[in-house]
Short mmCIF file of C-alpha atoms in Angstrom, two decimals:
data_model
loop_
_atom_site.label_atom_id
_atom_site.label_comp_id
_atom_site.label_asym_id
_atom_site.label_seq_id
_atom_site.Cartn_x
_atom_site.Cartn_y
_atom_site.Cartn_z
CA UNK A 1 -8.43 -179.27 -202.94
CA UNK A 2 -6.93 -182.55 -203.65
CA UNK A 3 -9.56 -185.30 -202.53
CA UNK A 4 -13.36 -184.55 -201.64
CA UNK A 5 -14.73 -185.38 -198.73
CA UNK A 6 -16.69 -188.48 -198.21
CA UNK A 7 -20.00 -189.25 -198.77
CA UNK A 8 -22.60 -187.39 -196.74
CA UNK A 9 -20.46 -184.18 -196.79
CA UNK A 10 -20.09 -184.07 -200.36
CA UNK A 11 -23.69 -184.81 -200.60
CA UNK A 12 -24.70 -181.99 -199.14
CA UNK A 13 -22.28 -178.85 -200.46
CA UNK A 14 -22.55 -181.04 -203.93
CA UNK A 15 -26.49 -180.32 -204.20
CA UNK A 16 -25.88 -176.87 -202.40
CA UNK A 17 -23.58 -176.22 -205.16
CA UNK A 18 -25.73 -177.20 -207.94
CA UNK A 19 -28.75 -175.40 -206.54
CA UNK A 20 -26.57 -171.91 -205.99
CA UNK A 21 -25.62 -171.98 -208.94
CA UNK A 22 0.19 -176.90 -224.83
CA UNK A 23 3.57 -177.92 -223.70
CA UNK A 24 6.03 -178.24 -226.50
CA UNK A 25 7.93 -181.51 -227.29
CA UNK A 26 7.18 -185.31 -227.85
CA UNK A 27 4.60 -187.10 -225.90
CA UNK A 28 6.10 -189.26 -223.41
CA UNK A 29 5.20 -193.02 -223.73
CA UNK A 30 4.90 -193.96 -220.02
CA UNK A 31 5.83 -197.84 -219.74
CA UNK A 32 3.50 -199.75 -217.56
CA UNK A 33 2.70 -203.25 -216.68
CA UNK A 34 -0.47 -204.70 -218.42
CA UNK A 35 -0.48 -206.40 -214.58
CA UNK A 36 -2.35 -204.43 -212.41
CA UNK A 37 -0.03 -203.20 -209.30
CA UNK A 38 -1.14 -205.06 -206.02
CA UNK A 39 -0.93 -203.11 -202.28
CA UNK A 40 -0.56 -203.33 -198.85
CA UNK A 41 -2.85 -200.92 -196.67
CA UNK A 42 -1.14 -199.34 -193.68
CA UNK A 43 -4.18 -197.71 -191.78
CA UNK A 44 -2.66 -194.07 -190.31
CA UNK A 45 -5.52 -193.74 -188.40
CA UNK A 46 -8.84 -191.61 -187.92
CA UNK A 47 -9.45 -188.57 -189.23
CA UNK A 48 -12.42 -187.51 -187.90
CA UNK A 49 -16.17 -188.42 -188.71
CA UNK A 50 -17.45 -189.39 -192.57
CA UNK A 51 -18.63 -186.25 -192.78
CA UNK A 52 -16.15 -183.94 -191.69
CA UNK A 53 -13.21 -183.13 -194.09
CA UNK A 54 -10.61 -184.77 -192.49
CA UNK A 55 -7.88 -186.35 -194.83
CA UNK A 56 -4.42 -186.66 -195.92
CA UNK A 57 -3.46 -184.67 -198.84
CA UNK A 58 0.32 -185.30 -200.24
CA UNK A 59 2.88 -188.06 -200.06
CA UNK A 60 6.47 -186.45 -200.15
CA UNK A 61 9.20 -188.31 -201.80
CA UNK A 62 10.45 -189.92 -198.46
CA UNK A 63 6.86 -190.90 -197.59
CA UNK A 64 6.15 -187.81 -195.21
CA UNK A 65 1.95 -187.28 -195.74
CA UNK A 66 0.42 -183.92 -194.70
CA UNK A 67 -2.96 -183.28 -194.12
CA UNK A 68 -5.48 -182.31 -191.51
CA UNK A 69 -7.51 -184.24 -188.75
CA UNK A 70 -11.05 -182.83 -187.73
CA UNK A 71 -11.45 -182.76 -183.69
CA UNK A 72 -14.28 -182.03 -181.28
CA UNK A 73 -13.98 -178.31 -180.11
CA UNK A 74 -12.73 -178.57 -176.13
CA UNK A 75 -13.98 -174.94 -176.08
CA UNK A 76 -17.57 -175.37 -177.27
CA UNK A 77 -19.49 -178.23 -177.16
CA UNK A 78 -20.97 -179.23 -180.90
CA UNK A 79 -18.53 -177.71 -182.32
CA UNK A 80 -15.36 -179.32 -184.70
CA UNK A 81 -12.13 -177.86 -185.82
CA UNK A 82 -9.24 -178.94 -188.15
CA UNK A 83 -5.88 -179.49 -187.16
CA UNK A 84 -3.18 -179.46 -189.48
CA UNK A 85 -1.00 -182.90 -189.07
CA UNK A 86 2.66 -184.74 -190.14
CA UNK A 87 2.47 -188.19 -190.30
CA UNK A 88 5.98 -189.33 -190.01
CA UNK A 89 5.25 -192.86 -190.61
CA UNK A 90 2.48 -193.95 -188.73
CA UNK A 91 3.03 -191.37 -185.96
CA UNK A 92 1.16 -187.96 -186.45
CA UNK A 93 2.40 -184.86 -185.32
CA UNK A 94 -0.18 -182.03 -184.94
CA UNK A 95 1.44 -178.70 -186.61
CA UNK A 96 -1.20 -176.09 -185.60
CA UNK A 97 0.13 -175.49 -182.13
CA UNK A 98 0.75 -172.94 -181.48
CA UNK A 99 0.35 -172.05 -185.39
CA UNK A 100 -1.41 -168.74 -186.31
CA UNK A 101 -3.42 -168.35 -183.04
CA UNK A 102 -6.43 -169.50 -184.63
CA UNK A 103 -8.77 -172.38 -184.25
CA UNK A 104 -8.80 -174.38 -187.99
CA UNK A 105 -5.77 -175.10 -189.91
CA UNK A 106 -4.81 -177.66 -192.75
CA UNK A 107 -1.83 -179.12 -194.45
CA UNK A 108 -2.02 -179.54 -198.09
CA UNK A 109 1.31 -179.85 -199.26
CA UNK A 110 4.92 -181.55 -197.82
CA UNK A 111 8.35 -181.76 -199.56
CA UNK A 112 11.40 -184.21 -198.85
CA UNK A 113 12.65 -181.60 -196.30
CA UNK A 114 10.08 -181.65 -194.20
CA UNK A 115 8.71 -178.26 -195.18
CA UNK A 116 4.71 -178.31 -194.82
CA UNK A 117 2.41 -175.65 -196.51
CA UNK A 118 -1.54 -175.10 -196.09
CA UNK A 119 -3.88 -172.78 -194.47
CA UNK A 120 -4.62 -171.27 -190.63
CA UNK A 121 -6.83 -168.89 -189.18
CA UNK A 122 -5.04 -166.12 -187.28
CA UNK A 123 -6.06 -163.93 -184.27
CA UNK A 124 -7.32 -161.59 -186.92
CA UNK A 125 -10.72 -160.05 -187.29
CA UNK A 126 -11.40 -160.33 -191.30
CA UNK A 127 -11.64 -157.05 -191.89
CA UNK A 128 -14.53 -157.65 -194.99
CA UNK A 129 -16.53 -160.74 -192.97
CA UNK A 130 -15.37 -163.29 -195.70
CA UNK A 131 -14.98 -166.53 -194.77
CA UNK A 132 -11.99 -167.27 -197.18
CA UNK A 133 -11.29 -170.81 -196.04
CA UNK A 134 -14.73 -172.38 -195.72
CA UNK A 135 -14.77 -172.99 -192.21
CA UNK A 136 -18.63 -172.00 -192.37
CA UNK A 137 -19.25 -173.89 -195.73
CA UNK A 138 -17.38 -177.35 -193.68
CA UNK A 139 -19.43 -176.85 -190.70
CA UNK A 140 -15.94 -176.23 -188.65
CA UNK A 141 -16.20 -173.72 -185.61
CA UNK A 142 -16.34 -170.19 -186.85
CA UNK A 143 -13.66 -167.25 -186.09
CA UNK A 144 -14.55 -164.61 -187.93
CA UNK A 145 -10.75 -163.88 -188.71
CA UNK A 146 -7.94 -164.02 -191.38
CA UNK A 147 -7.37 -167.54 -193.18
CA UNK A 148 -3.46 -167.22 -194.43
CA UNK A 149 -1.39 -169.28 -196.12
CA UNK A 150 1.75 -170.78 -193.96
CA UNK A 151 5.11 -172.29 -194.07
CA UNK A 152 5.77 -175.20 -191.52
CA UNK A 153 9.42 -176.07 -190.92
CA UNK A 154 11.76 -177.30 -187.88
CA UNK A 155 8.24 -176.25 -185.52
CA UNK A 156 7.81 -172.93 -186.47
CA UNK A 157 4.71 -171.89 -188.22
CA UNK A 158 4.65 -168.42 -190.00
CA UNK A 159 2.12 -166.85 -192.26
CA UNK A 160 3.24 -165.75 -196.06
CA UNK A 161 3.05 -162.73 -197.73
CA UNK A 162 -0.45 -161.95 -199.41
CA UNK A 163 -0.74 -159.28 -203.21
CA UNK A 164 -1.07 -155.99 -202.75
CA UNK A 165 -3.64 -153.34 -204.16
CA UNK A 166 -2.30 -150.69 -206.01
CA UNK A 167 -2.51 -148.64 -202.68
CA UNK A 168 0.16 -151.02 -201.15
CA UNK A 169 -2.50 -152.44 -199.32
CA UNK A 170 -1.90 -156.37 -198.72
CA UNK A 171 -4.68 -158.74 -199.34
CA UNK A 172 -6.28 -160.38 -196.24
CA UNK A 173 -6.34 -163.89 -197.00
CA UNK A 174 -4.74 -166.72 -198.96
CA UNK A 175 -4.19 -170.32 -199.17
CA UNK A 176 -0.43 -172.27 -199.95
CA UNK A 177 -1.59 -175.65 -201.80
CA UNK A 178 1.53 -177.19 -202.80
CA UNK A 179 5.43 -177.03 -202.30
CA UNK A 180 8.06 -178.79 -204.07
CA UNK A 181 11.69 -180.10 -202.72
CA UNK A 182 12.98 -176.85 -204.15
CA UNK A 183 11.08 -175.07 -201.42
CA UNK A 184 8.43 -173.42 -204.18
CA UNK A 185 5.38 -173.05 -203.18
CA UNK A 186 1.74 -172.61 -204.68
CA UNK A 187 -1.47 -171.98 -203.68
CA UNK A 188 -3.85 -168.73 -204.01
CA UNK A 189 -4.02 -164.96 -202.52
CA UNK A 190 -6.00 -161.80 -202.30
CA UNK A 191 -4.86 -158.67 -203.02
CA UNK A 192 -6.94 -155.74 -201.46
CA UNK A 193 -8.94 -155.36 -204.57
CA UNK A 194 -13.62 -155.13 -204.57
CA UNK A 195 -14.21 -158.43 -206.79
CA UNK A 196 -16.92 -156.89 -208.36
CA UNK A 197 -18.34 -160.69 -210.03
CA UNK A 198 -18.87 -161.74 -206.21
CA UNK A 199 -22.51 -162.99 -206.26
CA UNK A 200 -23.29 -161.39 -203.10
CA UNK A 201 -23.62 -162.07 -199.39
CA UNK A 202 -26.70 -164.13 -199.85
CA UNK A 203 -24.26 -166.49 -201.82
CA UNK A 204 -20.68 -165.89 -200.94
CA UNK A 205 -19.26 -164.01 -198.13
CA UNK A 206 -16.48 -163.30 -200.28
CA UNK A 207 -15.66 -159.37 -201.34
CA UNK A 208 -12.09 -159.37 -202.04
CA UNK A 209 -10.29 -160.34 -205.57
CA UNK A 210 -7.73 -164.13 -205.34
CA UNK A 211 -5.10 -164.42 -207.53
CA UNK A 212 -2.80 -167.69 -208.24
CA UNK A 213 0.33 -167.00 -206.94
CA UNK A 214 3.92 -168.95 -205.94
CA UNK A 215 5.96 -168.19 -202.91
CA UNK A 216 9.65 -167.98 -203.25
CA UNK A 217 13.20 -167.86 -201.36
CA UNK A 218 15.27 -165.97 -203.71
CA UNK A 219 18.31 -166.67 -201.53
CA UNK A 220 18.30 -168.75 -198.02
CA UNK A 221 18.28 -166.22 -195.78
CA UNK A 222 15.72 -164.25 -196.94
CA UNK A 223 11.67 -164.57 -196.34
CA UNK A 224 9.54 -166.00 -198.78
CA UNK A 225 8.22 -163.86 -201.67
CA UNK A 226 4.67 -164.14 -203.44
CA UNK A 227 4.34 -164.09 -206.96
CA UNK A 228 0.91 -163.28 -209.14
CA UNK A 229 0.19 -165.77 -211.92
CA UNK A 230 -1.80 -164.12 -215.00
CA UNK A 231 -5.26 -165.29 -214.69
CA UNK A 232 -6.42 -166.28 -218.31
CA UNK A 233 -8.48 -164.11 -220.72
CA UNK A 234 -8.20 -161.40 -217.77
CA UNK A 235 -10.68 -163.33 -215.32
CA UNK A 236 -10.56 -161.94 -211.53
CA UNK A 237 -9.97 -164.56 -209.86
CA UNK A 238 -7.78 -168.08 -209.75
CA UNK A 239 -5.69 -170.92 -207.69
CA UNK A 240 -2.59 -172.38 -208.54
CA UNK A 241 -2.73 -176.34 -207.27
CA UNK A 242 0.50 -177.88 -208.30
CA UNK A 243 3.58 -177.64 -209.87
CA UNK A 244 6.28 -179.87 -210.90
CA UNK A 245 10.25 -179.68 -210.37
CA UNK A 246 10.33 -177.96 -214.09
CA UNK A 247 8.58 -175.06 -212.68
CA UNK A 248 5.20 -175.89 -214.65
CA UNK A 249 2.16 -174.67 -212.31
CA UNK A 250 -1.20 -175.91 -213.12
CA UNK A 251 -4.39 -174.54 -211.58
CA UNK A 252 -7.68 -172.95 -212.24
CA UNK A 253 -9.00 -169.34 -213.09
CA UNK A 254 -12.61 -167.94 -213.16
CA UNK A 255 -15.07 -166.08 -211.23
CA UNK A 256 -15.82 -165.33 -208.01
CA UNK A 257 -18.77 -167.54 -206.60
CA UNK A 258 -20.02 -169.87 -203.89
CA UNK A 259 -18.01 -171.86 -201.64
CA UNK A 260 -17.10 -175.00 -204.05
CA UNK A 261 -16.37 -178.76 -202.44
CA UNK A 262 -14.05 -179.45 -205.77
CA UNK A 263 -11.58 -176.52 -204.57
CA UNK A 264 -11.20 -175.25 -201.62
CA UNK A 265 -12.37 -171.50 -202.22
CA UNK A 266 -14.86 -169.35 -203.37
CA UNK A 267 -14.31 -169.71 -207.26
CA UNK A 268 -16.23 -170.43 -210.31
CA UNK A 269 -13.41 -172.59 -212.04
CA UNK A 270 -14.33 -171.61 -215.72
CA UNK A 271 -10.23 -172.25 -217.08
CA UNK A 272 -8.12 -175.35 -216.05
CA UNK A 273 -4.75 -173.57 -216.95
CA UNK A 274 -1.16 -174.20 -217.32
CA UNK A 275 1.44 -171.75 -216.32
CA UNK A 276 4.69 -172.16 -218.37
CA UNK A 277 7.11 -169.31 -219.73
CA UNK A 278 4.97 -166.90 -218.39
CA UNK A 279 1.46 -167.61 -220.06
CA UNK A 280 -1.70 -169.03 -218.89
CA UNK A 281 -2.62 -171.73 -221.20
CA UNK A 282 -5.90 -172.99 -221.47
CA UNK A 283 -5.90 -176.98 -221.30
CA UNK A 284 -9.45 -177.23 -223.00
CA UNK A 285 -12.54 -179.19 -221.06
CA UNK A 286 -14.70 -182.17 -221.58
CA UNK A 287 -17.93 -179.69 -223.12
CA UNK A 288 -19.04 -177.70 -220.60
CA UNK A 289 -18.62 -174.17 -219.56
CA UNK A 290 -17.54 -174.85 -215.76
CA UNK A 291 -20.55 -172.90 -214.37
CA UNK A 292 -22.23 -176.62 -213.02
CA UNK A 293 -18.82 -178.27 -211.78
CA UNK A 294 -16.04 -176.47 -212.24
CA UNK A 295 -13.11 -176.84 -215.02
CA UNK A 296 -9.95 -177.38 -213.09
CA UNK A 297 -6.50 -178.87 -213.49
CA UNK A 298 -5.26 -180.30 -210.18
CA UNK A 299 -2.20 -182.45 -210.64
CA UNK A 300 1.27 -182.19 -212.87
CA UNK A 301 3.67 -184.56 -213.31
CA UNK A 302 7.47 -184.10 -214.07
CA UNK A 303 6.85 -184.61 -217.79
CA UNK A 304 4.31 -182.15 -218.21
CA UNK A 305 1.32 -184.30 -218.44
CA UNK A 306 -1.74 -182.80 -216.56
CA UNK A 307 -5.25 -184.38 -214.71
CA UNK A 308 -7.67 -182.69 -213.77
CA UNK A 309 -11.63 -182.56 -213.73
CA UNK A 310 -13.95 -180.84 -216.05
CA UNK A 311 -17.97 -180.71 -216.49
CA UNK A 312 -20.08 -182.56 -219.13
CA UNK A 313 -21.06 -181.46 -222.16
CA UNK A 314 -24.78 -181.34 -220.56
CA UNK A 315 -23.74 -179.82 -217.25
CA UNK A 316 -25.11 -182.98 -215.35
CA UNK A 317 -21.73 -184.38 -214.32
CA UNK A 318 -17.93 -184.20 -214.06
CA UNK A 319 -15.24 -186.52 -215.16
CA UNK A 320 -11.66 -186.74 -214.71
CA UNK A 321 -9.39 -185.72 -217.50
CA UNK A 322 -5.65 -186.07 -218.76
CA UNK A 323 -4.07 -183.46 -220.69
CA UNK A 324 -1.03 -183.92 -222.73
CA UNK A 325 0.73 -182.18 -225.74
CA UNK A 326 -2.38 -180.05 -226.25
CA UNK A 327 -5.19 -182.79 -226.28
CA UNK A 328 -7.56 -183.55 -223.52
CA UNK A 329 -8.90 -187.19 -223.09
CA UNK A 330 -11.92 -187.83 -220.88
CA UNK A 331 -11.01 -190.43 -218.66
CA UNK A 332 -14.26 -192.32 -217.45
CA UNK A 333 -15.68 -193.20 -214.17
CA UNK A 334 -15.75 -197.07 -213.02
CA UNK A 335 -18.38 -198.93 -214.00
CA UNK A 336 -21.79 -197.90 -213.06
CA UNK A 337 -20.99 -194.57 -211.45
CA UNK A 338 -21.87 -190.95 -212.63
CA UNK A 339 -18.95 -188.75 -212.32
CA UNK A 340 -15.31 -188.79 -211.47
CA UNK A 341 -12.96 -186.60 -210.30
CA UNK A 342 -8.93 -186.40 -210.80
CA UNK A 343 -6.59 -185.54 -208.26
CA UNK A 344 -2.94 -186.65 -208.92
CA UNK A 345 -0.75 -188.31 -211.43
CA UNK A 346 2.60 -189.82 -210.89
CA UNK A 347 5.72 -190.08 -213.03
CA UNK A 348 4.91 -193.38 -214.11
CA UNK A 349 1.57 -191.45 -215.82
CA UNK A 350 -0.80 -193.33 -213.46
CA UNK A 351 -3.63 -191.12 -212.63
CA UNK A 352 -5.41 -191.08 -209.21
CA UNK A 353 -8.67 -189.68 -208.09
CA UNK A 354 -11.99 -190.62 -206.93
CA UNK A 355 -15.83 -192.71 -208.83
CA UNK A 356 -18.50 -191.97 -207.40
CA UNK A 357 -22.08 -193.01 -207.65
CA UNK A 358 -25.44 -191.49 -208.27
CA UNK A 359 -25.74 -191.20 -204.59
CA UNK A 360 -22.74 -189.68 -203.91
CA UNK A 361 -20.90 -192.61 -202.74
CA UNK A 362 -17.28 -192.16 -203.57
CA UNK A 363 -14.23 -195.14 -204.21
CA UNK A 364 -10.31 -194.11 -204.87
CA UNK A 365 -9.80 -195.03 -208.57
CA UNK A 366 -6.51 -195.39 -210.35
CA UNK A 367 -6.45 -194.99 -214.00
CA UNK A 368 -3.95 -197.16 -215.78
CA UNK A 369 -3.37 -196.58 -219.61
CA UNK A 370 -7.13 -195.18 -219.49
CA UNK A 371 -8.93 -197.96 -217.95
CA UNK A 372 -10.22 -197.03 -214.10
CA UNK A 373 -9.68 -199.51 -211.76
CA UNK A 374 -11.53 -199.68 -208.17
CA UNK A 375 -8.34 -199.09 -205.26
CA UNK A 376 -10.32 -201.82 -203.41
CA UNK A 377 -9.73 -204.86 -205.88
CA UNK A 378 -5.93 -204.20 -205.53
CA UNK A 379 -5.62 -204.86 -201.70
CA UNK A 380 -5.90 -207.38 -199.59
CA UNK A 381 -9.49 -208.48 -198.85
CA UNK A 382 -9.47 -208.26 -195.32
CA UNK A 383 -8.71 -205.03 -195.11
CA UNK A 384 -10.30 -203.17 -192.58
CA UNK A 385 -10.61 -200.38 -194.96
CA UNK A 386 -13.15 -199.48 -197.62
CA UNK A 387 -10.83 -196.96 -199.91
CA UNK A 388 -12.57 -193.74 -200.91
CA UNK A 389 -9.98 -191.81 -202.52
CA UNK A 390 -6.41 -191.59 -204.10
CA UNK A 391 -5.00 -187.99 -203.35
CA UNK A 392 -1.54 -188.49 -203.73
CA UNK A 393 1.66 -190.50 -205.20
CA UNK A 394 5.10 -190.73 -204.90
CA UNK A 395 8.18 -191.77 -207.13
CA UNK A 396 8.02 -195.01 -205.29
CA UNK A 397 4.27 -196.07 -206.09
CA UNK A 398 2.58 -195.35 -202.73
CA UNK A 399 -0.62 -193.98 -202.14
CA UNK A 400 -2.62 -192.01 -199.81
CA UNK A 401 -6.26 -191.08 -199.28
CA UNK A 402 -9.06 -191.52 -197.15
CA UNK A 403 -11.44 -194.48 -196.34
CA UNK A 404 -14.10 -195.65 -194.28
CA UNK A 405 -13.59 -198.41 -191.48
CA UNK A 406 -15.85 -201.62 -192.58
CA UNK A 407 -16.55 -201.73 -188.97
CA UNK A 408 -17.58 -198.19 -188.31
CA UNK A 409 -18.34 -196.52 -191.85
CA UNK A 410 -19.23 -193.04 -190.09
CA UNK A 411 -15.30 -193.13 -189.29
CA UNK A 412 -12.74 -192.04 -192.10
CA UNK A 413 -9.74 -192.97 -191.57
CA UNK A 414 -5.97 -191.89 -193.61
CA UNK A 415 -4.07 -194.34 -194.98
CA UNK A 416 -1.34 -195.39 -196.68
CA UNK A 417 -0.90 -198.09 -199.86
CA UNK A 418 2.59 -199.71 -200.67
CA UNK A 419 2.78 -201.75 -204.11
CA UNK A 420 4.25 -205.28 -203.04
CA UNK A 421 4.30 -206.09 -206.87
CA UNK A 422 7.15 -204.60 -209.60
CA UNK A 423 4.39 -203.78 -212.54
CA UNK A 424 6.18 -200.62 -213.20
CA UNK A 425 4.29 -198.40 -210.36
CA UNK A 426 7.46 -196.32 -209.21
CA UNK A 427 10.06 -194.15 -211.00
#
C-alpha cells in the first residue's frame, strides 16, 4: 500500500504486527535545486476519521488522484466501509457504485486516461473464509466474500482475471495496485493453490497462494489478461506495486503471514524485487531479514531508480531506502523520529514517504539529494493542515497524501500540494 494510515491505526496493527510475529547502464545524475521547493496546499477534503484508512493514493499526470474515503455504514450502525473515489480537481466522484456488488472498495492507482485500478468486494461468498483485503484487519464492515481486483473506466467497473491452478481453477481473490498511461496494470492474485507457509487461522485467515502479476490489453478490443511474475528464490507468495513506462515492475515477494499495515495483504515481505527482462532481482535491504517489518520496494521511477522500505539491522525499526544501479542507500528518518517509510519517487529523483516517531506519530517527508525534509516547513503556515504523508508525485511536482485538520486532528483529510517555486521539482 502506498501511504500508512495515521496515527492511532497504525499504532495498533503496528504492535499487532510485531507481537504476531541491478539495472544496467549509467546512474542518472538527477539535477535539483539546493533551494528547497515551496507549496501551496489545496485541502480535497475528509477522508474519514484518523483512524480509519481513508486516503488518496496516486496523482496521474493530468492531476487526476485516486483513492478511497471511509464512510459510516447506512446499513449497520457502528459499522464503516471504504468507497473507492476520483477526485477530478477538487470534486470527488465515488466509483464503487454500483461496482462489484460489495460493500468496501479502494482506488490505488489512476492513469492520464482516466482509467482507475484497486480492489472491491463482490457478491461472492469466499469460498476458503479468507479475508484477502483486510477489511477485518481495518476494522471496515465484514462480507465474508471475494476481494478482486478491478478496472474503472467511462463508469463501468469490472473485475480482472485472477491465476489459475493447474486444474484450471481461477484463484479467488486479487488486488490491481498500479496502472500506467499505457493501460498496464499491476497489483497481486491468487491462483487456486493450499499456501502451505500460511501461519494458520489463529494468525491469518489466508489459505490460498498470491502471486505478482500485470494485467494486459494485447489489442483494444480485447479483455484484459493477467500475467504471473516469478517470485524470487521460488517463495509462494508476492505483490507487484509499481511499474514505470519502460515496463520495469517493482514489488515484494515472501511468505504468507499476518495481515501487514506496510502492504496491503497477507505477506511476509522477505524480497524487495525488481522485475526486468524476465527476472526477479533482488534489490538488497538495510540488515534485516524482513520477518519484523517487511523488505519491500514500493515506487519506480522512469529511470529505473527504486524506494522502498526495509527493516534494521536489529529488527527494531524500518527506514526508507533508494536503490539504484545495484546499491541500496538507507535514507534516514527526520530528526528525532524512529523509522521511516518510502512510498514514491518522481522523475526529478525526489523521494516521498512518511517519519514517524516513537509513538507512532507520522509527518509526509520528502527526501532531496538524501536529506529528509518535514512536508510541513514547505507550506504556508496557516495551513489548516498538519501533513502526514507524501504518497504520490507527478511530472509536474505535485503532491498528494493525507493530513490531519489542526482544528479537528481525529479528521484526516486528502490533499493536494502545488510547488509555486521553479527549484527543479517537475520534469
Amino acid at each position: 500500500m502506498k501511504c500508512i494510515p495515521s496515527a492511532p491505526k497504525w499504532s495498533r496493527v503496528a504492535r499487532l504486527s510485531l507481537a504476531l510475529a541491478a539495472v544496467a547502464g549509467p546512474v542518472y545524475a538527477l539535477a535539483q535545486s539546493t533551494t528547497s521547493p515551496q507549496y501551496t496546499v489545496v485541502d480535497l477534503g475528509p477522508v474519514g476519521p484518523s483512524w480509519s484508512p481513508g486516503q488518496p493514493y496516486t496523482v496521474s499526470g493530468n492531476g487526476l488522484v485516486s483513492g478511497e474515503i471511509v464512510l459510516a455504514n447506512p446499513s449497520n450502525s457502528g459499522e464503516w466501509v471504504s468507497h473507492a473515489v476520483l477526485w477530478e480537481g477538487k470534486s470527488i466522484k465515488h466509483i464503487s457504485r454500483p461496482g462489484l456488488g460489495g460493500p468496501n472498495s479502494s482506488a490505488y492507482g489512476v492513469n492520464i486516461w482516466g482509467q482507475v485500478v484497486g480492489q472491491a468486494d463482490t457478491k461472492t461468498p469466499d469460498p476458503n473464509g479468507e479475508d484477502f483485503c483486510g477489511s477485518k484487519a481495518l476494522t471496515l464492515t465484514q462480507s465474508g466474500n471475494t476481494c478482486v481486483p478491478f478496472l474503472w473506466q467511462q463508469g463501468s467497473m469490472i473485475a480482472l482475471p485472477r491465476l489459475r491452478n493447474s486444474d484450471g481453477k481461477e484463484g479467488s481473490n486479487g488486488i490491481a495496485l498500479q496502472v500506467n498511461d499505457f493501460g498496464i496494470a499491476a497489483g497481486t492474485a491468487e491462483n487456486g493453490e493450499v499456501d502451505s507457509t500460511c501461519p494458520g487461522a489463529s494468525v491469518s485467515a489466508q489459505r490460498i497462494e498470491f502471486k505478482p502479476v500485470i494485467w494486459t490489453k494485447p489489442f483494444p478490443w480485447s479483455e484484459m489478461h493477467v500475467h504471473e511474475l516469478h517470485t524470487f528464490d521460488h517463495e509462494p507468495d508476492g505483490v507487484a506495486f509499481a511499474m514505470n513506462k519502460l515496463g520495469q515492475v517493482v514489488g515484494a515477494t515472501g511468505t504468507c503471514g499476518p495481515f501487514n499495515l506496510l502492504e496491503p495483504i497477507n505477506l511476509v515481505s522477505l524480497h524487495a524485487v525488481l522485475w526486468q527482462d524476465g527476472k526477479a532481482i533482488d534489490l538488497g535491504n538495510l540488515g534485516g531479514d524482513g520477518k519484523a517489518f517487511g523488505i519491500l520496494a514500493t515506487g519506480v521511477n522512469d529511470h529505473g531508480q527504486v524506494v522502498g522500505t526495509s527493516d534494521t539491522a536489529d529488527d527494531k525499526s524500518f527506514h526508507a531506502f533508494l536503490w539504484q544501479q545495484g546499491h541500496i542507500t538507507d535514507l534516514g528518518t527526520l530528526k528525532g523520529d524512529a523509522y521511516s517509510h518510502g512510498t514514491a519517487i518522481g522523475n526529478n529523483g525526489l523521494v516521498l514517504g512518511v517519519s514517524i516517531d516513537a509513538n507512532f506519530n507520522p509527518r509526509a517527508v520528502l527526501w532531496r539529494n538524501g536529506t529528509p525534509i518535514d512536508m510541513n516547513t514547505l507550506v504556508p503556515a496557516d495551513s489548516t493542515l498538519t501533513l502526514q504523508s507524501a504518497c504520490s508525485i507527478n511530472d509536474q511536482g505535485e503532491i498528494i497524501g493525507f493530513a490531519a485538520l489542526k482544528s479537528n486532528p481525529n479528521e484526516s483529510h486528502a490533499y493536494l500540494a502545488k510547488p509555486v517555486v521553479s527549484s527543479g521539482d517537475g520534469d
